[in-house]
PDB file of N, CA and C in Angstrom:
ATOM      1  N   MET P   1       0.840  -1.160   0.000  1.00 42.00           N
ATOM      2  CA  MET P   1       0.000   0.000   0.000  1.00 42.00           C
ATOM      3  C   MET P   1       0.892   1.232   0.000  1.00 42.00           C
ATOM      4  N   VAL P   2       0.579   2.187  -0.857  1.00 45.00           N
ATOM      5  CA  VAL P   2       1.321   3.426  -0.952  1.00 45.00           C
ATOM      6  C   VAL P   2       0.548   4.498  -0.196  1.00 45.00           C
ATOM      7  N   ARG P   3       1.242   5.340   0.518  1.00 48.00           N
ATOM      8  CA  ARG P   3       0.588   6.426   1.236  1.00 48.00           C
ATOM      9  C   ARG P   3       1.112   7.738   0.669  1.00 48.00           C
ATOM     10  N   ALA P   4       0.193   8.577   0.234  1.00 49.00           N
ATOM     11  CA  ALA P   4       0.560   9.889  -0.283  1.00 49.00           C
ATOM     12  C   ALA P   4      -0.117  10.937   0.583  1.00 49.00           C
ATOM     13  N   THR P   5       0.576  11.992   0.899  1.00 47.00           N
ATOM     14  CA  THR P   5       0.009  13.026   1.751  1.00 47.00           C
ATOM     15  C   THR P   5      -0.173  14.306   0.956  1.00 47.00           C
ATOM     16  N   ALA P   6      -1.374  14.854   1.034  1.00 46.00           N
ATOM     17  CA  ALA P   6      -1.659  16.122   0.363  1.00 46.00           C
ATOM     18  C   ALA P   6      -0.968  17.254   1.107  1.00 46.00           C
ATOM     19  N   GLN P   7      -0.648  18.303   0.415  1.00 49.00           N
ATOM     20  CA  GLN P   7       0.048  19.436   0.997  1.00 49.00           C
ATOM     21  C   GLN P   7      -0.908  20.438   1.628  1.00 49.00           C
ATOM     22  N   SER P   8      -0.463  21.112   2.633  1.00 46.00           N
ATOM     23  CA  SER P   8      -1.039  22.255   3.333  1.00 46.00           C
ATOM     24  C   SER P   8      -2.511  22.543   3.062  1.00 46.00           C
ATOM     25  N   GLY P   9      -3.362  21.793   3.716  1.00 53.00           N
ATOM     26  CA  GLY P   9      -4.781  22.107   3.690  1.00 53.00           C
ATOM     27  C   GLY P   9      -5.571  21.533   2.543  1.00 53.00           C
ATOM     28  N   TYR P  10      -4.974  20.746   1.675  1.00 50.00           N
ATOM     29  CA  TYR P  10      -5.719  20.181   0.555  1.00 50.00           C
ATOM     30  C   TYR P  10      -6.369  18.854   0.880  1.00 50.00           C
ATOM     31  N   GLY P  11      -6.292  18.388   2.117  1.00 55.00           N
ATOM     32  CA  GLY P  11      -7.018  17.178   2.468  1.00 55.00           C
ATOM     33  C   GLY P  11      -6.215  16.224   3.318  1.00 55.00           C
ATOM     34  N   ASP P  12      -6.865  15.106   3.588  1.00 57.00           N
ATOM     35  CA  ASP P  12      -6.274  14.063   4.402  1.00 57.00           C
ATOM     36  C   ASP P  12      -5.350  13.189   3.565  1.00 57.00           C
ATOM     37  N   PRO P  13      -4.465  12.413   4.218  1.00 55.00           N
ATOM     38  CA  PRO P  13      -3.617  11.488   3.463  1.00 55.00           C
ATOM     39  C   PRO P  13      -4.468  10.551   2.603  1.00 55.00           C
ATOM     40  N   VAL P  14      -3.950  10.192   1.452  1.00 56.00           N
ATOM     41  CA  VAL P  14      -4.647   9.332   0.499  1.00 56.00           C
ATOM     42  C   VAL P  14      -3.972   7.978   0.501  1.00 56.00           C
ATOM     43  N   ARG P  15      -4.749   6.914   0.657  1.00 59.00           N
ATOM     44  CA  ARG P  15      -4.196   5.565   0.604  1.00 59.00           C
ATOM     45  C   ARG P  15      -4.533   4.949  -0.751  1.00 59.00           C
ATOM     46  N   LEU P  16      -3.517   4.448  -1.431  1.00 60.00           N
ATOM     47  CA  LEU P  16      -3.700   3.775  -2.710  1.00 60.00           C
ATOM     48  C   LEU P  16      -3.605   2.283  -2.474  1.00 60.00           C
ATOM     49  N   ALA P  17      -4.645   1.558  -2.859  1.00 57.00           N
ATOM     50  CA  ALA P  17      -4.670   0.121  -2.625  1.00 57.00           C
ATOM     51  C   ALA P  17      -3.720  -0.626  -3.551  1.00 57.00           C
ATOM     52  N   ALA P  18      -3.471  -0.083  -4.719  1.00 57.00           N
ATOM     53  CA  ALA P  18      -2.588  -0.737  -5.679  1.00 57.00           C
ATOM     54  C   ALA P  18      -1.839   0.333  -6.445  1.00 57.00           C
ATOM     55  N   GLY P  19      -0.809  -0.063  -7.107  1.00 57.00           N
ATOM     56  CA  GLY P  19      -0.072   0.886  -7.919  1.00 57.00           C
ATOM     57  C   GLY P  19       1.323   1.101  -7.382  1.00 57.00           C
ATOM     58  N   GLY P  20       2.087   1.848  -8.134  1.00 65.00           N
ATOM     59  CA  GLY P  20       3.458   2.101  -7.749  1.00 65.00           C
ATOM     60  C   GLY P  20       3.581   3.384  -6.958  1.00 65.00           C
ATOM     61  N   ALA P  21       4.795   3.811  -6.827  1.00 81.00           N
ATOM     62  CA  ALA P  21       5.077   5.034  -6.090  1.00 81.00           C
ATOM     63  C   ALA P  21       4.519   6.238  -6.840  1.00 81.00           C
ATOM     64  N   VAL P  22       4.070   7.204  -6.100  1.00 86.00           N
ATOM     65  CA  VAL P  22       3.607   8.453  -6.683  1.00 86.00           C
ATOM     66  C   VAL P  22       4.841   9.276  -7.036  1.00 86.00           C
ATOM     67  N   THR P  23       4.961   9.665  -8.322  1.00 87.00           N
ATOM     68  CA  THR P  23       6.130  10.407  -8.780  1.00 87.00           C
ATOM     69  C   THR P  23       5.883  11.901  -8.873  1.00 87.00           C
ATOM     70  N   ASP P  24       4.614  12.307  -8.924  1.00 88.00           N
ATOM     71  CA  ASP P  24       4.267  13.726  -8.993  1.00 88.00           C
ATOM     72  C   ASP P  24       2.826  13.872  -8.535  1.00 88.00           C
ATOM     73  N   ALA P  25       2.451  15.062  -8.136  1.00 90.00           N
ATOM     74  CA  ALA P  25       1.084  15.316  -7.692  1.00 90.00           C
ATOM     75  C   ALA P  25       0.739  16.767  -7.966  1.00 90.00           C
ATOM     76  N   ALA P  26      -0.565  17.024  -8.057  1.00 93.00           N
ATOM     77  CA  ALA P  26      -1.040  18.400  -8.235  1.00 93.00           C
ATOM     78  C   ALA P  26      -2.385  18.529  -7.544  1.00 93.00           C
ATOM     79  N   ALA P  27      -2.655  19.710  -7.040  1.00 91.00           N
ATOM     80  CA  ALA P  27      -3.941  20.023  -6.422  1.00 91.00           C
ATOM     81  C   ALA P  27      -4.062  21.540  -6.370  1.00 91.00           C
ATOM     82  N   GLY P  28      -5.280  22.010  -6.296  1.00 89.00           N
ATOM     83  CA  GLY P  28      -5.477  23.446  -6.201  1.00 89.00           C
ATOM     84  C   GLY P  28      -6.919  23.748  -5.909  1.00 89.00           C
ATOM     85  N   PRO P  29      -7.224  25.012  -5.650  1.00 88.00           N
ATOM     86  CA  PRO P  29      -8.615  25.397  -5.411  1.00 88.00           C
ATOM     87  C   PRO P  29      -9.498  24.950  -6.578  1.00 88.00           C
ATOM     88  N   ASP P  30     -10.635  24.377  -6.262  1.00 89.00           N
ATOM     89  CA  ASP P  30     -11.601  23.883  -7.265  1.00 89.00           C
ATOM     90  C   ASP P  30     -11.094  22.707  -8.085  1.00 89.00           C
ATOM     91  N   HIS P  31     -10.016  22.068  -7.649  1.00 90.00           N
ATOM     92  CA  HIS P  31      -9.477  20.885  -8.321  1.00 90.00           C
ATOM     93  C   HIS P  31      -9.364  19.756  -7.315  1.00 90.00           C
ATOM     94  N   GLY P  32      -9.591  18.537  -7.797  1.00 90.00           N
ATOM     95  CA  GLY P  32      -9.315  17.381  -6.971  1.00 90.00           C
ATOM     96  C   GLY P  32      -7.829  17.087  -7.008  1.00 90.00           C
ATOM     97  N   LEU P  33      -7.410  16.153  -6.199  1.00 92.00           N
ATOM     98  CA  LEU P  33      -6.009  15.739  -6.170  1.00 92.00           C
ATOM     99  C   LEU P  33      -5.699  14.913  -7.416  1.00 92.00           C
ATOM    100  N   VAL P  34      -4.534  15.133  -8.003  1.00 95.00           N
ATOM    101  CA  VAL P  34      -4.044  14.368  -9.152  1.00 95.00           C
ATOM    102  C   VAL P  34      -2.741  13.708  -8.727  1.00 95.00           C
ATOM    103  N   LEU P  35      -2.643  12.404  -8.929  1.00 94.00           N
ATOM    104  CA  LEU P  35      -1.438  11.647  -8.592  1.00 94.00           C
ATOM    105  C   LEU P  35      -0.870  11.015  -9.854  1.00 94.00           C
ATOM    106  N   VAL P  36       0.423  11.176 -10.064  1.00 93.00           N
ATOM    107  CA  VAL P  36       1.103  10.588 -11.218  1.00 93.00           C
ATOM    108  C   VAL P  36       1.945   9.427 -10.728  1.00 93.00           C
ATOM    109  N   GLU P  37       1.794   8.287 -11.384  1.00 90.00           N
ATOM    110  CA  GLU P  37       2.612   7.107 -11.124  1.00 90.00           C
ATOM    111  C   GLU P  37       3.460   6.852 -12.363  1.00 90.00           C
ATOM    112  N   ALA P  38       4.347   5.894 -12.311  1.00 85.00           N
ATOM    113  CA  ALA P  38       5.237   5.619 -13.445  1.00 85.00           C
ATOM    114  C   ALA P  38       4.469   5.254 -14.711  1.00 85.00           C
ATOM    115  N   ARG P  39       3.323   4.598 -14.582  1.00 89.00           N
ATOM    116  CA  ARG P  39       2.581   4.103 -15.752  1.00 89.00           C
ATOM    117  C   ARG P  39       1.146   4.609 -15.845  1.00 89.00           C
ATOM    118  N   GLY P  40       0.785   5.635 -15.069  1.00 94.00           N
ATOM    119  CA  GLY P  40      -0.587   6.104 -15.155  1.00 94.00           C
ATOM    120  C   GLY P  40      -0.868   7.306 -14.280  1.00 94.00           C
ATOM    121  N   VAL P  41      -2.123   7.742 -14.337  1.00 96.00           N
ATOM    122  CA  VAL P  41      -2.573   8.927 -13.615  1.00 96.00           C
ATOM    123  C   VAL P  41      -3.859   8.593 -12.882  1.00 96.00           C
ATOM    124  N   ARG P  42      -3.989   9.095 -11.658  1.00 94.00           N
ATOM    125  CA  ARG P  42      -5.223   9.007 -10.869  1.00 94.00           C
ATOM    126  C   ARG P  42      -5.675  10.427 -10.585  1.00 94.00           C
ATOM    127  N   PHE P  43      -6.998  10.657 -10.678  1.00 95.00           N
ATOM    128  CA  PHE P  43      -7.510  11.984 -10.366  1.00 95.00           C
ATOM    129  C   PHE P  43      -8.869  11.874  -9.695  1.00 95.00           C
ATOM    130  N   GLN P  44      -9.175  12.882  -8.875  1.00 94.00           N
ATOM    131  CA  GLN P  44     -10.450  12.934  -8.171  1.00 94.00           C
ATOM    132  C   GLN P  44     -11.422  13.830  -8.919  1.00 94.00           C
ATOM    133  N   ASP P  45     -12.700  13.412  -8.960  1.00 94.00           N
ATOM    134  CA  ASP P  45     -13.730  14.271  -9.524  1.00 94.00           C
ATOM    135  C   ASP P  45     -14.336  15.136  -8.419  1.00 94.00           C
ATOM    136  N   ALA P  46     -15.332  15.933  -8.765  1.00 93.00           N
ATOM    137  CA  ALA P  46     -15.940  16.866  -7.815  1.00 93.00           C
ATOM    138  C   ALA P  46     -16.573  16.161  -6.625  1.00 93.00           C
ATOM    139  N   GLY P  47     -17.001  14.914  -6.798  1.00 93.00           N
ATOM    140  CA  GLY P  47     -17.601  14.149  -5.714  1.00 93.00           C
ATOM    141  C   GLY P  47     -16.589  13.389  -4.874  1.00 93.00           C
ATOM    142  N   GLY P  48     -15.298  13.540  -5.178  1.00 90.00           N
ATOM    143  CA  GLY P  48     -14.256  12.846  -4.419  1.00 90.00           C
ATOM    144  C   GLY P  48     -13.988  11.431  -4.894  1.00 90.00           C
ATOM    145  N   ARG P  49     -14.650  10.992  -5.986  1.00 94.00           N
ATOM    146  CA  ARG P  49     -14.413   9.655  -6.534  1.00 94.00           C
ATOM    147  C   ARG P  49     -13.113   9.663  -7.341  1.00 94.00           C
ATOM    148  N   TRP P  50     -12.403   8.543  -7.264  1.00 94.00           N
ATOM    149  CA  TRP P  50     -11.135   8.419  -7.982  1.00 94.00           C
ATOM    150  C   TRP P  50     -11.344   7.807  -9.355  1.00 94.00           C
ATOM    151  N   HIS P  51     -10.588   8.290 -10.329  1.00 95.00           N
ATOM    152  CA  HIS P  51     -10.542   7.754 -11.684  1.00 95.00           C
ATOM    153  C   HIS P  51      -9.074   7.494 -11.997  1.00 95.00           C
ATOM    154  N   ARG P  52      -8.831   6.478 -12.823  1.00 95.00           N
ATOM    155  CA  ARG P  52      -7.460   6.133 -13.174  1.00 95.00           C
ATOM    156  C   ARG P  52      -7.377   5.782 -14.651  1.00 95.00           C
ATOM    157  N   PHE P  53      -6.278   6.152 -15.275  1.00 96.00           N
ATOM    158  CA  PHE P  53      -5.998   5.668 -16.627  1.00 96.00           C
ATOM    159  C   PHE P  53      -4.519   5.339 -16.742  1.00 96.00           C
ATOM    160  N   ASP P  54      -4.248   4.305 -17.557  1.00 95.00           N
ATOM    161  CA  ASP P  54      -2.882   3.879 -17.815  1.00 95.00           C
ATOM    162  C   ASP P  54      -2.316   4.663 -18.984  1.00 95.00           C
ATOM    163  N   VAL P  55      -1.014   4.834 -18.983  1.00 94.00           N
ATOM    164  CA  VAL P  55      -0.296   5.490 -20.071  1.00 94.00           C
ATOM    165  C   VAL P  55       0.545   4.416 -20.751  1.00 94.00           C
ATOM    166  N   PRO P  56       0.294   4.140 -22.032  1.00 89.00           N
ATOM    167  CA  PRO P  56       1.004   3.059 -22.718  1.00 89.00           C
ATOM    168  C   PRO P  56       2.432   3.420 -23.095  1.00 89.00           C
ATOM    169  N   GLY P  57       3.225   2.399 -23.351  1.00 84.00           N
ATOM    170  CA  GLY P  57       4.520   2.585 -23.986  1.00 84.00           C
ATOM    171  C   GLY P  57       5.690   2.918 -23.094  1.00 84.00           C
ATOM    172  N   GLY P  58       5.550   2.894 -21.793  1.00 84.00           N
ATOM    173  CA  GLY P  58       6.694   3.185 -20.923  1.00 84.00           C
ATOM    174  C   GLY P  58       7.274   4.567 -21.152  1.00 84.00           C
ATOM    175  N   PRO P  59       6.508   5.619 -20.924  1.00 89.00           N
ATOM    176  CA  PRO P  59       6.995   6.972 -21.201  1.00 89.00           C
ATOM    177  C   PRO P  59       8.170   7.356 -20.305  1.00 89.00           C
ATOM    178  N   MET P  60       8.991   8.281 -20.790  1.00 88.00           N
ATOM    179  CA  MET P  60      10.085   8.804 -19.977  1.00 88.00           C
ATOM    180  C   MET P  60       9.536   9.652 -18.836  1.00 88.00           C
ATOM    181  N   ALA P  61       8.421  10.337 -19.090  1.00 89.00           N
ATOM    182  CA  ALA P  61       7.826  11.183 -18.059  1.00 89.00           C
ATOM    183  C   ALA P  61       6.356  11.410 -18.375  1.00 89.00           C
ATOM    184  N   ILE P  62       5.584  11.598 -17.325  1.00 94.00           N
ATOM    185  CA  ILE P  62       4.188  12.009 -17.438  1.00 94.00           C
ATOM    186  C   ILE P  62       4.092  13.343 -16.703  1.00 94.00           C
ATOM    187  N   ARG P  63       3.575  14.347 -17.354  1.00 94.00           N
ATOM    188  CA  ARG P  63       3.415  15.665 -16.746  1.00 94.00           C
ATOM    189  C   ARG P  63       1.930  15.996 -16.670  1.00 94.00           C
ATOM    190  N   VAL P  64       1.519  16.697 -15.621  1.00 96.00           N
ATOM    191  CA  VAL P  64       0.125  17.089 -15.471  1.00 96.00           C
ATOM    192  C   VAL P  64       0.018  18.592 -15.306  1.00 96.00           C
ATOM    193  N   ALA P  65      -1.135  19.126 -15.680  1.00 96.00           N
ATOM    194  CA  ALA P  65      -1.440  20.546 -15.512  1.00 96.00           C
ATOM    195  C   ALA P  65      -2.889  20.666 -15.063  1.00 96.00           C
ATOM    196  N   LEU P  66      -3.151  21.622 -14.204  1.00 96.00           N
ATOM    197  CA  LEU P  66      -4.509  21.912 -13.771  1.00 96.00           C
ATOM    198  C   LEU P  66      -5.109  22.920 -14.740  1.00 96.00           C
ATOM    199  N   LEU P  67      -6.312  22.630 -15.231  1.00 96.00           N
ATOM    200  CA  LEU P  67      -6.977  23.484 -16.207  1.00 96.00           C
ATOM    201  C   LEU P  67      -8.127  24.251 -15.571  1.00 96.00           C
ATOM    202  N   GLU P  68      -8.711  25.152 -16.324  1.00 94.00           N
ATOM    203  CA  GLU P  68      -9.828  25.943 -15.846  1.00 94.00           C
ATOM    204  C   GLU P  68     -11.026  25.057 -15.497  1.00 94.00           C
ATOM    205  N   LYS P  69     -11.879  25.555 -14.646  1.00 93.00           N
ATOM    206  CA  LYS P  69     -13.115  24.886 -14.231  1.00 93.00           C
ATOM    207  C   LYS P  69     -12.873  23.533 -13.577  1.00 93.00           C
ATOM    208  N   GLY P  70     -11.711  23.340 -12.962  1.00 94.00           N
ATOM    209  CA  GLY P  70     -11.431  22.118 -12.215  1.00 94.00           C
ATOM    210  C   GLY P  70     -10.941  20.939 -13.031  1.00 94.00           C
ATOM    211  N   GLY P  71     -10.690  21.131 -14.302  1.00 95.00           N
ATOM    212  CA  GLY P  71     -10.217  20.044 -15.155  1.00 95.00           C
ATOM    213  C   GLY P  71      -8.715  19.858 -15.065  1.00 95.00           C
ATOM    214  N   GLY P  72      -8.213  18.882 -15.814  1.00 97.00           N
ATOM    215  CA  GLY P  72      -6.784  18.618 -15.823  1.00 97.00           C
ATOM    216  C   GLY P  72      -6.322  18.062 -17.149  1.00 97.00           C
ATOM    217  N   LEU P  73      -5.015  17.991 -17.316  1.00 97.00           N
ATOM    218  CA  LEU P  73      -4.392  17.505 -18.538  1.00 97.00           C
ATOM    219  C   LEU P  73      -3.170  16.691 -18.152  1.00 97.00           C
ATOM    220  N   ALA P  74      -2.973  15.579 -18.817  1.00 97.00           N
ATOM    221  CA  ALA P  74      -1.750  14.786 -18.677  1.00 97.00           C
ATOM    222  C   ALA P  74      -1.097  14.690 -20.048  1.00 97.00           C
ATOM    223  N   ALA P  75       0.227  14.834 -20.093  1.00 96.00           N
ATOM    224  CA  ALA P  75       0.989  14.737 -21.341  1.00 96.00           C
ATOM    225  C   ALA P  75       2.146  13.775 -21.126  1.00 96.00           C
ATOM    226  N   TRP P  76       2.461  12.985 -22.158  1.00 95.00           N
ATOM    227  CA  TRP P  76       3.560  12.017 -22.072  1.00 95.00           C
ATOM    228  C   TRP P  76       4.110  11.734 -23.454  1.00 95.00           C
ATOM    229  N   ASP P  77       5.341  11.234 -23.484  1.00 92.00           N
ATOM    230  CA  ASP P  77       5.967  10.836 -24.736  1.00 92.00           C
ATOM    231  C   ASP P  77       5.645   9.377 -25.010  1.00 92.00           C
ATOM    232  N   GLN P  78       5.478   9.086 -26.284  1.00 90.00           N
ATOM    233  CA  GLN P  78       5.257   7.706 -26.726  1.00 90.00           C
ATOM    234  C   GLN P  78       5.904   7.576 -28.091  1.00 90.00           C
ATOM    235  N   GLY P  79       7.074   6.946 -28.129  1.00 88.00           N
ATOM    236  CA  GLY P  79       7.816   6.872 -29.386  1.00 88.00           C
ATOM    237  C   GLY P  79       8.260   8.252 -29.810  1.00 88.00           C
ATOM    238  N   ASP P  80       7.923   8.627 -31.049  1.00 90.00           N
ATOM    239  CA  ASP P  80       8.311   9.943 -31.560  1.00 90.00           C
ATOM    240  C   ASP P  80       7.159  10.940 -31.502  1.00 90.00           C
ATOM    241  N   ALA P  81       6.244  10.743 -30.547  1.00 93.00           N
ATOM    242  CA  ALA P  81       5.091  11.627 -30.428  1.00 93.00           C
ATOM    243  C   ALA P  81       4.853  12.002 -28.961  1.00 93.00           C
ATOM    244  N   VAL P  82       4.121  13.088 -28.767  1.00 94.00           N
ATOM    245  CA  VAL P  82       3.663  13.509 -27.445  1.00 94.00           C
ATOM    246  C   VAL P  82       2.141  13.440 -27.447  1.00 94.00           C
ATOM    247  N   TYR P  83       1.605  12.734 -26.470  1.00 96.00           N
ATOM    248  CA  TYR P  83       0.169  12.524 -26.348  1.00 96.00           C
ATOM    249  C   TYR P  83      -0.386  13.269 -25.144  1.00 96.00           C
ATOM    250  N   VAL P  84      -1.678  13.578 -25.195  1.00 97.00           N
ATOM    251  CA  VAL P  84      -2.366  14.184 -24.054  1.00 97.00           C
ATOM    252  C   VAL P  84      -3.721  13.525 -23.850  1.00 97.00           C
ATOM    253  N   ARG P  85      -4.181  13.596 -22.605  1.00 97.00           N
ATOM    254  CA  ARG P  85      -5.565  13.278 -22.238  1.00 97.00           C
ATOM    255  C   ARG P  85      -6.007  14.382 -21.298  1.00 97.00           C
ATOM    256  N   THR P  86      -7.260  14.779 -21.404  1.00 98.00           N
ATOM    257  CA  THR P  86      -7.808  15.779 -20.503  1.00 98.00           C
ATOM    258  C   THR P  86      -9.019  15.196 -19.794  1.00 98.00           C
ATOM    259  N   TRP P  87      -9.357  15.806 -18.649  1.00 97.00           N
ATOM    260  CA  TRP P  87     -10.551  15.403 -17.908  1.00 97.00           C
ATOM    261  C   TRP P  87     -11.225  16.643 -17.357  1.00 97.00           C
ATOM    262  N   THR P  88     -12.512  16.483 -17.051  1.00 96.00           N
ATOM    263  CA  THR P  88     -13.292  17.570 -16.480  1.00 96.00           C
ATOM    264  C   THR P  88     -13.540  17.287 -15.006  1.00 96.00           C
ATOM    265  N   ARG P  89     -14.030  18.273 -14.295  1.00 96.00           N
ATOM    266  CA  ARG P  89     -14.255  18.152 -12.860  1.00 96.00           C
ATOM    267  C   ARG P  89     -15.297  17.086 -12.536  1.00 96.00           C
ATOM    268  N   ASP P  90     -16.174  16.749 -13.496  1.00 95.00           N
ATOM    269  CA  ASP P  90     -17.167  15.694 -13.248  1.00 95.00           C
ATOM    270  C   ASP P  90     -16.620  14.298 -13.541  1.00 95.00           C
ATOM    271  N   GLY P  91     -15.353  14.199 -13.958  1.00 95.00           N
ATOM    272  CA  GLY P  91     -14.711  12.907 -14.175  1.00 95.00           C
ATOM    273  C   GLY P  91     -14.672  12.434 -15.613  1.00 95.00           C
ATOM    274  N   ALA P  92     -15.269  13.187 -16.535  1.00 97.00           N
ATOM    275  CA  ALA P  92     -15.244  12.794 -17.948  1.00 97.00           C
ATOM    276  C   ALA P  92     -13.810  12.867 -18.471  1.00 97.00           C
ATOM    277  N   LEU P  93     -13.388  11.829 -19.190  1.00 97.00           N
ATOM    278  CA  LEU P  93     -12.010  11.689 -19.659  1.00 97.00           C
ATOM    279  C   LEU P  93     -12.001  11.558 -21.171  1.00 97.00           C
ATOM    280  N   THR P  94     -11.154  12.338 -21.841  1.00 97.00           N
ATOM    281  CA  THR P  94     -11.037  12.235 -23.292  1.00 97.00           C
ATOM    282  C   THR P  94     -10.112  11.074 -23.665  1.00 97.00           C
ATOM    283  N   ALA P  95     -10.202  10.648 -24.892  1.00 97.00           N
ATOM    284  CA  ALA P  95      -9.290   9.630 -25.422  1.00 97.00           C
ATOM    285  C   ALA P  95      -7.915  10.264 -25.623  1.00 97.00           C
ATOM    286  N   PRO P  96      -6.851   9.464 -25.548  1.00 96.00           N
ATOM    287  CA  PRO P  96      -5.526  10.029 -25.811  1.00 96.00           C
ATOM    288  C   PRO P  96      -5.404  10.443 -27.271  1.00 96.00           C
ATOM    289  N   HIS P  97      -4.724  11.567 -27.493  1.00 96.00           N
ATOM    290  CA  HIS P  97      -4.465  11.965 -28.876  1.00 96.00           C
ATOM    291  C   HIS P  97      -3.112  12.656 -28.973  1.00 96.00           C
ATOM    292  N   ALA P  98      -2.472  12.471 -30.128  1.00 96.00           N
ATOM    293  CA  ALA P  98      -1.152  13.045 -30.368  1.00 96.00           C
ATOM    294  C   ALA P  98      -1.282  14.534 -30.631  1.00 96.00           C
ATOM    295  N   VAL P  99      -0.462  15.317 -29.948  1.00 96.00           N
ATOM    296  CA  VAL P  99      -0.442  16.764 -30.178  1.00 96.00           C
ATOM    297  C   VAL P  99       0.856  17.194 -30.867  1.00 96.00           C
ATOM    298  N   LEU P 100       1.877  16.358 -30.780  1.00 93.00           N
ATOM    299  CA  LEU P 100       3.140  16.571 -31.501  1.00 93.00           C
ATOM    300  C   LEU P 100       3.566  15.235 -32.084  1.00 93.00           C
ATOM    301  N   THR P 101       4.014  15.235 -33.329  1.00 93.00           N
ATOM    302  CA  THR P 101       4.513  14.001 -33.949  1.00 93.00           C
ATOM    303  C   THR P 101       5.872  14.275 -34.572  1.00 93.00           C
ATOM    304  N   ASP P 102       6.585  13.202 -34.844  1.00 93.00           N
ATOM    305  CA  ASP P 102       7.928  13.293 -35.453  1.00 93.00           C
ATOM    306  C   ASP P 102       8.862  14.165 -34.625  1.00 93.00           C
ATOM    307  N   VAL P 103       8.815  13.966 -33.299  1.00 88.00           N
ATOM    308  CA  VAL P 103       9.718  14.706 -32.417  1.00 88.00           C
ATOM    309  C   VAL P 103      10.690  13.721 -31.780  1.00 88.00           C
ATOM    310  N   ALA P 104      11.851  14.203 -31.428  1.00 83.00           N
ATOM    311  CA  ALA P 104      12.848  13.372 -30.757  1.00 83.00           C
ATOM    312  C   ALA P 104      12.789  13.714 -29.272  1.00 83.00           C
ATOM    313  N   THR P 105      12.088  12.876 -28.494  1.00 76.00           N
ATOM    314  CA  THR P 105      12.040  13.107 -27.068  1.00 76.00           C
ATOM    315  C   THR P 105      13.358  12.638 -26.458  1.00 76.00           C
ATOM    316  N   VAL P 106      13.858  13.394 -25.507  1.00 73.00           N
ATOM    317  CA  VAL P 106      15.159  13.116 -24.917  1.00 73.00           C
ATOM    318  C   VAL P 106      15.005  13.102 -23.404  1.00 73.00           C
ATOM    319  N   TRP P 107      15.536  12.073 -22.766  1.00 67.00           N
ATOM    320  CA  TRP P 107      15.518  11.969 -21.312  1.00 67.00           C
ATOM    321  C   TRP P 107      16.811  12.563 -20.782  1.00 67.00           C
ATOM    322  N   THR P 108      16.687  13.559 -19.913  1.00 65.00           N
ATOM    323  CA  THR P 108      17.893  14.165 -19.323  1.00 65.00           C
ATOM    324  C   THR P 108      17.834  14.102 -17.827  1.00 65.00           C
TER     325      THR P 108
END
């Protein structure tokens, strides 16, 4: 079991029943907690329910951003492309789509 603790006033510690170590996190006013793992992302909707999606292909990194109206975005490299998925505060999740292609991603 992994234990992740939210920062300064954003809530109680979160217990993850399965999954790897949390590598990054984000939270903010009007946003649920977002947790990044090596192979996927977990996020909370407005009702506090958790949603999870896997990121294919063993990316070098997964980055998240908090969007307007409580939504979020995850971006990752997959081969020679960069993909994104977005979600809304009610938990709706878009399909992954390439936003950059024919790029040379480099791990530093």
